[in-house]
Amino acid sequence: MLLVGLLSILLTSPISAQSPITARVDRNTLTIDEQVVLTVTVTGDFLKIPQPDLANLGEFIVVSSSTSTQVSIVNGQMTSQGVYLYRLQPLHEGAVEIGSIGVNIDGQLYQTDPIQLEVFAGGTPIQPPSQTNPDTDAPTLSPGEEFFVKAQVDNPNPFLGQQIIYTFQIYQASGFAFGQPDYTPPPFTDFWSQEIIAPLHHPEEINGITYMVTEIMTALFPANLGTITIEPASLVIPGSLLSPDIRLETEPVTVEVKSLPEQGKPEDFSGAVGQYSINANLSDSEVVINHPLTLRVTIEGTGNIQTLAEPVLPEMDKWRMFESKSFTDIDASNGRMTGTRTFERLVVPGQAGELTFEPISFSYYDPDAQAYNTISTEPIPVTVLPDDSQPALPTVVDFNDEEQTVNLLASDIRHIKPVPTSLNVGTALSVAGQVVYWMAWIVPLFLVAGVQIWQHRQQRLQKDPAFARDQRAKRQALTILDEAKTAGSKEQAAAAGRALLGYLSDKLNKPTAGLTTGGLIRLLRESRLQTRHIERIEALLHQIDIGRFAPISAGDAESIIVETRRLIDDLEKSFSRQRKR
Amino acid sequence: MMGLLVTVSAVSAQAVSPTEAMTAGNQSYEAGNYAQAVEIYETMVAAGIQDSTLYYNLGNAYFKQGQLGKAILNYRRAYRLDPRDVDNNVNLALARSQALDKLDTANDGAVTNFVKAAEDWLTLDEASMLALGLWLLLCGLAIVAILLPRFRQVSLWAMAVVGLFLIVGLISIANRLYNDYAYPPAVVVAEQVSVMSGPGGADQYVVEFDLHTGAEVTQLESHDNWRRVSLPGHDFQGWVSADALELVNLN
């Protein structure tokens, strides 16, 4: 029941434009033993729904509470609603008040009005003021006459789907009080049922005895044809220490359900029985093409409101329809189930101009008039404007040379493309996923680094003579040796001497002129050249001197050239290692 | 040339080339048989053909069938392959205008907008090649600055400009690669789907809001048959059934 109530609240509570918070109770009179359900609804467009403040609750305690929230976005518009249910227990009898309930939204305080309630003594039924005093007027009752129950329907011969009211009556003799009874309704198989929540109370006199009659009514809508028996309903009155519980049962109630006539049944009849009216409206009378409007179709009347099917919309090729949602608002206060069922649907015009939303029909069977009835809405005119965000419309020149704007009658997608000459087959790896691509990023980096190093070297060669001599020493020495290949033995020995001395003077950055063998050896030692190399230099210079000044064979001259070349190679490595150290 | 098994009529199935299959699809479309056109185009997609024209035509066929979500999905796939196709952009805009959920994107800063503009104009491959070109240009300018002292000043200024574009381009590429991997875009293809507060049905979680066909979302994570999505430009996020949406990226 709580769930049904909650759903009903969620479906039917409209968004209040005045106050974002509302509060209501399920009853205004109760006994001290009973509880009242307080429903607080907070509505707005916030993401986090604020909590209501119950600081001014008054003489009640909160027995239990539950919360339900709902956020929806339609057409970019967000709506959120929080429904807070509190089960309250009164703390004392008499007139009590539930104080204002507040909620703080964006720093502003919104409050509900206080709610007045009447709390009676425990075990005392709600009685009208004319209740007879049990101490003075209590008549003598036979056993079973203090309490009894009855059940009846207001129409035992309804049509299929026609509303009938099943009434369960509790008769309680004046002066005989009992605690909270437990009512068990019949199963109501073969019916669609809806309990009419608020119980009714009225006095009734039977055989001189005044009874307080409590009526619990249920709206029934037959779902099957033929004879249907409603099983007995029961009521258990709790006993006390000295008396057991009292169980009361009604007699079964029989209903004979008639079928609806076939004659005159409209094609769009969907099973609605009762009395209804229909109206429809659009959220705006003017809209830009391809922008949505909300179509709201409302059916109001008496009957099984909750099961009403949506009317079939007329086919209109200038409109696109989207799925609908429905809301139901039921009122059973007058002892019958009445209300409204609203169907909302987004509709999008696909053509600019003055359009008309055609009438919507709805058929139902009226059991009072015993005839089918088809009702329709009025046509709804709509002005559909062209979309200004579209590209500027072309202009044409008429015979009078007056410019006219071409009116866009409808917008559609552009046509399909012809088959291309080649289709991309397969899922090719993107270039960013290929090794070659990233190699192409790295190679230029090395190129720039190489150019930078080369440029630096060139600059040093220009600015640093010692470095320049060091770098060219070997090359010049080898050139001298190469040039001496075809020369005579003495010339080869002399060339070897020039090459070696030139090489060493370049490496040591010393002038060749005036450099004696002894001076050279001293400089080499100072340069920390390895001793074995120095010894080889000394020996080779000695050989060269012999070759220059004494007869020498071609083979010896050749060996001097070869040894000079080897020694320069070895010295180059040694100097290189020395430089690195 | 690969072969496709395309059911062109109810009675015959034959292996045809991709171009023949697409010709058959276009003929079905021209004849107003959009369902058959969709079937043929989808067969081609399933065979691994990734072509902007194919996705464009498929989007059109879905649009004509009233399947807005599928239409937007395929227009977006075509857009990824050819973002400068005016026809596709016009159809995508028209399809988006008919979607029920208007999800506006937030107005970002200038750099972000520049990155987005680059993404709207170039495919990922084109952006990658452009970035490589800028890198080669930057290296060339560096060599000029090293070798030709006369042009060093000019080269350094040019390097600064090229380097700035290169950095923005690389950020854009990295952003696209990361988003494609971590937060792939998706489109709601179901008529209506409830976005739940957790990966489960209404018996476990609360329906936070509803989305309709064609709504474009970002997929954040997966959990069994549920996908966590967020809405562009909004703080809203939640879980939807996996069969209610499809990813734009097929890779």
mmCIF file with all atom_site columns, N, CA and C in Angstrom, chain A residues 38 53-60 97-102 109 111-112 114-115:
data_model
loop_
_atom_site.group_PDB
_atom_site.id
_atom_site.type_symbol
_atom_site.label_atom_id
_atom_site.label_alt_id
_atom_site.label_comp_id
_atom_site.label_asym_id
_atom_site.label_entity_id
_atom_site.label_seq_id
_atom_site.pdbx_PDB_ins_code
_atom_site.Cartn_x
_atom_site.Cartn_y
_atom_site.Cartn_z
_atom_site.occupancy
_atom_site.B_iso_or_equiv
_atom_site.pdbx_formal_charge
_atom_site.auth_seq_id
_atom_site.auth_comp_id
_atom_site.auth_asym_id
_atom_site.auth_atom_id
_atom_site.pdbx_PDB_model_num
ATOM 1  N N  . LEU A 1 38  ? 2.971  11.142 7.034  1.00 0.00 ? 38  LEU A N  1
ATOM 2  C CA . LEU A 1 38  ? 3.231  12.496 6.535  1.00 0.00 ? 38  LEU A CA 1
ATOM 3  C C  . LEU A 1 38  ? 4.082  12.389 5.262  1.00 0.00 ? 38  LEU A C  1
ATOM 4  N N  . ASP A 1 53  ? 13.430 19.988 6.775  1.00 0.00 ? 53  ASP A N  1
ATOM 5  C CA . ASP A 1 53  ? 13.775 20.186 8.180  1.00 0.00 ? 53  ASP A CA 1
ATOM 6  C C  . ASP A 1 53  ? 12.519 19.929 9.026  1.00 0.00 ? 53  ASP A C  1
ATOM 7  N N  . LEU A 1 54  ? 12.573 18.933 9.938  1.00 0.00 ? 54  LEU A N  1
ATOM 8  C CA . LEU A 1 54  ? 11.418 18.560 10.758 1.00 0.00 ? 54  LEU A CA 1
ATOM 9  C C  . LEU A 1 54  ? 11.545 19.093 12.181 1.00 0.00 ? 54  LEU A C  1
ATOM 10 N N  . ALA A 1 55  ? 12.254 20.200 12.342 1.00 0.00 ? 55  ALA A N  1
ATOM 11 C CA . ALA A 1 55  ? 12.490 20.714 13.696 1.00 0.00 ? 55  ALA A CA 1
ATOM 12 C C  . ALA A 1 55  ? 11.190 21.116 14.382 1.00 0.00 ? 55  ALA A C  1
ATOM 13 N N  . ASN A 1 56  ? 10.155 21.563 13.606 1.00 0.00 ? 56  ASN A N  1
ATOM 14 C CA . ASN A 1 56  ? 8.900  22.027 14.203 1.00 0.00 ? 56  ASN A CA 1
ATOM 15 C C  . ASN A 1 56  ? 7.809  20.959 14.124 1.00 0.00 ? 56  ASN A C  1
ATOM 16 N N  . LEU A 1 57  ? 8.213  19.703 14.277 1.00 0.00 ? 57  LEU A N  1
ATOM 17 C CA . LEU A 1 57  ? 7.242  18.629 14.092 1.00 0.00 ? 57  LEU A CA 1
ATOM 18 C C  . LEU A 1 57  ? 6.128  18.674 15.128 1.00 0.00 ? 57  LEU A C  1
ATOM 19 N N  . GLY A 1 58  ? 6.386  19.133 16.333 1.00 0.00 ? 58  GLY A N  1
ATOM 20 C CA . GLY A 1 58  ? 5.354  19.203 17.371 1.00 0.00 ? 58  GLY A CA 1
ATOM 21 C C  . GLY A 1 58  ? 5.286  17.933 18.188 1.00 0.00 ? 58  GLY A C  1
ATOM 22 N N  . GLU A 1 59  ? 4.063  17.585 18.640 1.00 0.00 ? 59  GLU A N  1
ATOM 23 C CA . GLU A 1 59  ? 3.869  16.467 19.585 1.00 0.00 ? 59  GLU A CA 1
ATOM 24 C C  . GLU A 1 59  ? 3.810  15.135 18.862 1.00 0.00 ? 59  GLU A C  1
ATOM 25 N N  . PHE A 1 60  ? 4.779  14.841 18.072 1.00 0.00 ? 60  PHE A N  1
ATOM 26 C CA . PHE A 1 60  ? 4.860  13.568 17.358 1.00 0.00 ? 60  PHE A CA 1
ATOM 27 C C  . PHE A 1 60  ? 6.284  13.059 17.430 1.00 0.00 ? 60  PHE A C  1
ATOM 28 N N  . GLU A 1 97  ? -0.838 19.710 16.339 1.00 0.00 ? 97  GLU A N  1
ATOM 29 C CA . GLU A 1 97  ? -0.458 20.370 15.090 1.00 0.00 ? 97  GLU A CA 1
ATOM 30 C C  . GLU A 1 97  ? 0.918  19.885 14.637 1.00 0.00 ? 97  GLU A C  1
ATOM 31 N N  . ILE A 1 98  ? 1.000  19.569 13.353 1.00 0.00 ? 98  ILE A N  1
ATOM 32 C CA . ILE A 1 98  ? 2.323  19.338 12.736 1.00 0.00 ? 98  ILE A CA 1
ATOM 33 C C  . ILE A 1 98  ? 2.785  20.693 12.235 1.00 0.00 ? 98  ILE A C  1
ATOM 34 N N  . GLY A 1 99  ? 3.891  21.172 12.790 1.00 0.00 ? 99  GLY A N  1
ATOM 35 C CA . GLY A 1 99  ? 4.344  22.521 12.471 1.00 0.00 ? 99  GLY A CA 1
ATOM 36 C C  . GLY A 1 99  ? 4.868  22.643 11.050 1.00 0.00 ? 99  GLY A C  1
ATOM 37 N N  . SER A 1 100 ? 5.280  23.852 10.713 1.00 0.00 ? 100 SER A N  1
ATOM 38 C CA . SER A 1 100 ? 5.796  24.101 9.361  1.00 0.00 ? 100 SER A CA 1
ATOM 39 C C  . SER A 1 100 ? 7.056  23.274 9.113  1.00 0.00 ? 100 SER A C  1
ATOM 40 N N  . ILE A 1 101 ? 7.144  22.723 7.933  1.00 0.00 ? 101 ILE A N  1
ATOM 41 C CA . ILE A 1 101 ? 8.325  21.953 7.535  1.00 0.00 ? 101 ILE A CA 1
ATOM 42 C C  . ILE A 1 101 ? 9.067  22.792 6.511  1.00 0.00 ? 101 ILE A C  1
ATOM 43 N N  . GLY A 1 102 ? 10.332 22.998 6.769  1.00 0.00 ? 102 GLY A N  1
ATOM 44 C CA . GLY A 1 102 ? 11.087 23.899 5.912  1.00 0.00 ? 102 GLY A CA 1
ATOM 45 C C  . GLY A 1 102 ? 12.107 23.173 5.062  1.00 0.00 ? 102 GLY A C  1
ATOM 46 N N  . LEU A 1 109 ? 14.711 29.997 2.391  1.00 0.00 ? 109 LEU A N  1
ATOM 47 C CA . LEU A 1 109 ? 13.936 29.036 3.171  1.00 0.00 ? 109 LEU A CA 1
ATOM 48 C C  . LEU A 1 109 ? 12.490 29.006 2.658  1.00 0.00 ? 109 LEU A C  1
ATOM 49 N N  . GLN A 1 111 ? 8.658  27.095 3.311  1.00 0.00 ? 111 GLN A N  1
ATOM 50 C CA . GLN A 1 111 ? 8.001  26.381 4.395  1.00 0.00 ? 111 GLN A CA 1
ATOM 51 C C  . GLN A 1 111 ? 6.595  25.961 3.982  1.00 0.00 ? 111 GLN A C  1
ATOM 52 N N  . THR A 1 112 ? 6.124  24.863 4.572  1.00 0.00 ? 112 THR A N  1
ATOM 53 C CA . THR A 1 112 ? 4.756  24.419 4.348  1.00 0.00 ? 112 THR A CA 1
ATOM 54 C C  . THR A 1 112 ? 3.863  25.055 5.424  1.00 0.00 ? 112 THR A C  1
ATOM 55 N N  . PRO A 1 114 ? 1.221  24.779 8.570  1.00 0.00 ? 114 PRO A N  1
ATOM 56 C CA . PRO A 1 114 ? 1.010  23.771 9.621  1.00 0.00 ? 114 PRO A CA 1
ATOM 57 C C  . PRO A 1 114 ? -0.224 22.911 9.300  1.00 0.00 ? 114 PRO A C  1
ATOM 58 N N  . ILE A 1 115 ? -0.221 21.692 9.789  1.00 0.00 ? 115 ILE A N  1
ATOM 59 C CA . ILE A 1 115 ? -1.331 20.763 9.543  1.00 0.00 ? 115 ILE A CA 1
ATOM 60 C C  . ILE A 1 115 ? -1.976 20.430 10.895 1.00 0.00 ? 115 ILE A C  1
#
